[in-house]
Coordinates of C-alpha atoms and ligand atoms in Angstrom, one line a residue:
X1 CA 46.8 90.0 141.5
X2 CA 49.1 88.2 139.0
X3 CA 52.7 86.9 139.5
X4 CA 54.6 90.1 139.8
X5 CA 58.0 89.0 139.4
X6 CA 57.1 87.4 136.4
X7 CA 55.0 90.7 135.0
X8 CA 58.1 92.9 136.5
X9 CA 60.1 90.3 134.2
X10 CA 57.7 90.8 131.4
X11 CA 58.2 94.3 131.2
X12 CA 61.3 95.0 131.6
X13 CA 62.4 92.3 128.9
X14 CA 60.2 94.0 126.5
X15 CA 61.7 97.8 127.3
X16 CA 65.2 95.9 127.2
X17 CA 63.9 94.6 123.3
X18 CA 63.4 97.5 121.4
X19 CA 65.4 97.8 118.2
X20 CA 65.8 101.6 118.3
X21 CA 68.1 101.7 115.0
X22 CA 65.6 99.8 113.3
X23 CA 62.1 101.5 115.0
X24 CA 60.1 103.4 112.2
X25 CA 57.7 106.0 112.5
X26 CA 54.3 104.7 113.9
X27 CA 51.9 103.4 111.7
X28 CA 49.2 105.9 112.8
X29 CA 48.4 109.4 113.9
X30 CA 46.6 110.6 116.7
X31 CA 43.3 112.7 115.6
X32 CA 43.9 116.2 116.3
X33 CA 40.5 117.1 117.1
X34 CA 40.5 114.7 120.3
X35 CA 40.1 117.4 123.4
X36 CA 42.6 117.6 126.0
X37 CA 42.6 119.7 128.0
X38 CA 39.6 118.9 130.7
X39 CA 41.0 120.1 133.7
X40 CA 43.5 118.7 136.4
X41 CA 42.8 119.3 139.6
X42 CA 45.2 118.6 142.9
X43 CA 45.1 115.3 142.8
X44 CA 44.4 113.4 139.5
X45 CA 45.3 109.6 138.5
X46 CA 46.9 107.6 135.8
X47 CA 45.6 104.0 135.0
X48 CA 48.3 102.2 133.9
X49 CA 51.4 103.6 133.2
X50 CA 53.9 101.3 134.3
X51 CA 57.5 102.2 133.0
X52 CA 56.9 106.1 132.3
X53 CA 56.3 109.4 134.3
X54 CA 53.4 110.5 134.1
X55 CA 53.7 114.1 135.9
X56 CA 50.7 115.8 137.8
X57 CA 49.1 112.0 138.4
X58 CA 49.5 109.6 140.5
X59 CA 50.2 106.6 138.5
X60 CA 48.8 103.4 139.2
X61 CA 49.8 99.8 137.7
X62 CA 49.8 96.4 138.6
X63 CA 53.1 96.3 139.5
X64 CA 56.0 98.5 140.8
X65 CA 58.6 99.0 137.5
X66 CA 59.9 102.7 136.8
X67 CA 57.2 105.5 137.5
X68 CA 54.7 103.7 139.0
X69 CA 53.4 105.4 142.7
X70 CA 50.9 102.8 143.3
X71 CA 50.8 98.9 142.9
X72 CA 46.9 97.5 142.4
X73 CA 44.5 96.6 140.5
X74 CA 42.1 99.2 138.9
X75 CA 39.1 97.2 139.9
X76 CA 39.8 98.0 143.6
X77 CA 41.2 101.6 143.8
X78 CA 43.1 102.0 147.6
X79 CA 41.8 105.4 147.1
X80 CA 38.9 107.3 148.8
X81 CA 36.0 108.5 147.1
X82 CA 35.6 111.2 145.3
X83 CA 39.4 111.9 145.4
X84 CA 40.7 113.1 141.9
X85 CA 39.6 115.7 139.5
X86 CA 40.5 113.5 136.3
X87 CA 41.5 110.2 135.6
X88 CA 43.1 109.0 132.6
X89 CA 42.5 105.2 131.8
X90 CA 44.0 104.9 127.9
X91 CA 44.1 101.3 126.8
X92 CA 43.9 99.4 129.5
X93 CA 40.4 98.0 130.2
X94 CA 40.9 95.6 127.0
X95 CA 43.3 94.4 129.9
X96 CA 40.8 93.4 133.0
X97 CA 38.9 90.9 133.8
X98 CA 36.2 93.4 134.4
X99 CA 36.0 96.6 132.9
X100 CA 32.4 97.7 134.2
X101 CA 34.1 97.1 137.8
X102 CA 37.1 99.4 136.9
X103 CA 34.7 101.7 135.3
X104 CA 32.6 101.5 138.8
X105 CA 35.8 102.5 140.4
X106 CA 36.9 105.4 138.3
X107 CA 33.0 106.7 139.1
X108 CA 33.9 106.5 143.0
X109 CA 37.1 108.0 142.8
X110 CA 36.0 111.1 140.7
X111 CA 35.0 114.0 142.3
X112 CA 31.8 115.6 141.4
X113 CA 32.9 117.4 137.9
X114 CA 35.5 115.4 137.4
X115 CA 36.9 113.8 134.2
X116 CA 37.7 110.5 133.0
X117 CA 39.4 110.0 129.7
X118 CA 38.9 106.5 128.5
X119 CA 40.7 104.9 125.2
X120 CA 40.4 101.6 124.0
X121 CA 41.1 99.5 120.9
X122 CA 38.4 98.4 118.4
X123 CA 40.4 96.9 115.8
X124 CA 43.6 96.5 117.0
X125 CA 46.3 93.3 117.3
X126 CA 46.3 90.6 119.9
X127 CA 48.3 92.5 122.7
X128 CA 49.2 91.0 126.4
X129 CA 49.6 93.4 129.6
X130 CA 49.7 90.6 131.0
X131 CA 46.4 89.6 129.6
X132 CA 44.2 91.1 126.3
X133 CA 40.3 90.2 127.1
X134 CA 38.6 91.9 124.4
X135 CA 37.1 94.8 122.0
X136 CA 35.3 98.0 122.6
X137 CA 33.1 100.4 120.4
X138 CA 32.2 103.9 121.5
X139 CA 28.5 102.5 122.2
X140 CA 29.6 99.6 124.4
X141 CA 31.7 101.9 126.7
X142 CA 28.8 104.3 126.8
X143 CA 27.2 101.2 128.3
X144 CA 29.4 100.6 131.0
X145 CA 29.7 104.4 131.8
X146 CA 27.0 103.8 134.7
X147 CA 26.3 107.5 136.0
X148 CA 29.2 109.1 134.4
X149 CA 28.0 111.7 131.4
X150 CA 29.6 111.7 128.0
X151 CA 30.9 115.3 126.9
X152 CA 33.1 114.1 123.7
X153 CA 34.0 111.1 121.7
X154 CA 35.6 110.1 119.0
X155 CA 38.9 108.0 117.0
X156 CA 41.7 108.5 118.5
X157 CA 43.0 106.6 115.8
X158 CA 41.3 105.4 112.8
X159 CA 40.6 103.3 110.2
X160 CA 44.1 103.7 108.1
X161 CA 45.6 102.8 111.2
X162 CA 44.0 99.9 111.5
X163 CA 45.3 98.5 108.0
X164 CA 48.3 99.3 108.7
X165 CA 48.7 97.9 112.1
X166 CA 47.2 94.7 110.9
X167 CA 49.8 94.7 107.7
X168 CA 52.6 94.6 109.8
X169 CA 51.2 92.2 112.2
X170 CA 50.0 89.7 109.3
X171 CA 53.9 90.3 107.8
X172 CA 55.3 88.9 110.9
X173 CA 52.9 85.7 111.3
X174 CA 54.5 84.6 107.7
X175 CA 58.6 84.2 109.7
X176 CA 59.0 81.7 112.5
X177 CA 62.4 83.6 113.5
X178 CA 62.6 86.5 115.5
X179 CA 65.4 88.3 113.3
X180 CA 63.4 88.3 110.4
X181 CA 59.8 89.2 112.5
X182 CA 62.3 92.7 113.2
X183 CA 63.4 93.5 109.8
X184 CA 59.5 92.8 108.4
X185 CA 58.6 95.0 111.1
X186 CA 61.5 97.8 110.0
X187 CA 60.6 97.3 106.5
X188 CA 56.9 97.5 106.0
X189 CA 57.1 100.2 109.2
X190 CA 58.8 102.0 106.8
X191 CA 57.3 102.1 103.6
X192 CA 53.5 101.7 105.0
X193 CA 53.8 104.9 107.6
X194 CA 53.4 107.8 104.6
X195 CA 49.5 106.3 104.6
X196 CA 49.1 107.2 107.9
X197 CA 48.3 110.8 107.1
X198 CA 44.9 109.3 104.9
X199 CA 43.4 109.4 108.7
X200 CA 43.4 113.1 108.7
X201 CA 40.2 113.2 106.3
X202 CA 38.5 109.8 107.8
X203 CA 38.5 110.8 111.3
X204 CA 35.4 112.5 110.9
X205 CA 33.8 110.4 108.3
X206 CA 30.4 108.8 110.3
X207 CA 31.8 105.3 108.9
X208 CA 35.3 105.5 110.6
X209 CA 33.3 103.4 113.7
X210 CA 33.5 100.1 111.0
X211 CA 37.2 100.0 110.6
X212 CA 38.5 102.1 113.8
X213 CA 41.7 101.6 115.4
X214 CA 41.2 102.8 119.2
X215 CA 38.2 105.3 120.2
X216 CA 38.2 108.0 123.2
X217 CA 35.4 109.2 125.7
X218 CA 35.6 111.8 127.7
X219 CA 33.4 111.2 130.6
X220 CA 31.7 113.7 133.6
X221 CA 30.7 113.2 137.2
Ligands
LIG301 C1 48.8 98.8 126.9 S1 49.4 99.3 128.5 C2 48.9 101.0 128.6 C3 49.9 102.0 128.1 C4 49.8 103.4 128.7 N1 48.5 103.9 128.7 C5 50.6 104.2 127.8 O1 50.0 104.9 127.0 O2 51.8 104.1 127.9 C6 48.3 98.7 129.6 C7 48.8 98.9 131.1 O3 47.7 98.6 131.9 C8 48.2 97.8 133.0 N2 47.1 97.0 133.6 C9 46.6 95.9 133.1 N3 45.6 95.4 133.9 C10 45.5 96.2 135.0 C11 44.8 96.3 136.1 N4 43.8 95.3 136.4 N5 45.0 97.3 137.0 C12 45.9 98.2 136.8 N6 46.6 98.3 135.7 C13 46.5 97.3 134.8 C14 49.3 97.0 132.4 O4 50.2 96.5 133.4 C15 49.9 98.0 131.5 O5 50.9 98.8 132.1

């Protein structure tokens, strides 16, 4: 487990930072087609959603901020097995030192016919909670599914995205002060986001995998 007064720190800084005034619209949309609606059960649990409720799940982070239920780490779930008709696990692996053991984990915890919704980045920004490890395509997360059965995958978000993400990003690596990292942020935020909508007719197009921004798999027990 990492320092968790310093993570608490971490994250509560960066909630405390946020320009709201200033905030444009995000510089992507999610694809409408993703499913959503595989079902809860009694039980069902949320991988990583420190610092927001996540209701019907128990929510499980690395540390204790605002609406977490359960400190740990995902690679050792205090949980017995076959406990939770769905888990949801949406960008986070690019965060553990091991995601085929956290996908190991989610496979325990599942009950038979349960679902795991997975998301993670392909071509996304360097981003630290605490750590970022790597990249995943849809076929490399199909690798470390083990036993668990794809039923639908896709871009959650896609290939516009991804330009303008890295836009944004790129803008900020030209100012050295903070103030002006902000108002490049506010600025391009703004007049980038109308391109978002291009996504609508990519998402489906069999090269969006080259230029993705994060991907989604639905998994079964
Ligand atoms: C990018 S955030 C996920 C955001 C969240 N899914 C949401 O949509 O708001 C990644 C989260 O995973 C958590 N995390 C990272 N490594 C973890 C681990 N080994 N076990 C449990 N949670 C972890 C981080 O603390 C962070 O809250």
């Amino acid at each position: 487990m990492p320092d968790t007064a310093a993570l608490k720190q971490l994250y509560l800084d960066r909630a405390r930072r946020r320009w709201h005034w200033l905030e444009p619209p995000a510089p992507y949309i999610p694809n409408p087609a993703e499913p959503k609606d595989f079902p809860l059960g009694r039980w069902n649990l949320y991988i990583g959603g420190a610092g927001r409720s996540v209701d019907g799940y128990v929510n499980l982070d690395l540390v204790a901020i605002r609406g977490v239920d359960v400190a740990a780490d995902a690679a050792l779930l205090p949980f017995p097995d076959a406990l939770f008709q769905r888990v949801e696990c949406d960008a986070v692996l690019e965060h553990v030192r091991d995601p085929a053991a956290v996908m190991r984990e989610i496979h325990r915890v599942l009950a038979p016919g349960g679902y795991a919704h997975i998301v993670t980045p392909f071509c996304h920004p360097f981003h630290e909670y605490p750590k970022d490890y790597r990249r995943f395509t849809l076929e490399g997360l199909k690798e470390i599914a083990g036993p668990l059965q794809p039923v639908a995958e896709g871009w959650r978000t896609g290939p516009t995205a991804t330009l303008l993400v890295f836009a944004i990003e790129y803008a900020k690596l030209l100012f050295p002060w903070r103030a002006w990292r902000i108002a490049a942020h506010g600025v391009l935020g703004w007049l980038l986001f109308p391109f978002r909508y291009l996504d609508l007719a990519l998402f489906n197009s069999p090269r969006a995998c080259r230029l993705g921004n994060h991907c989604y798999l639905w998994l079964r027990k």
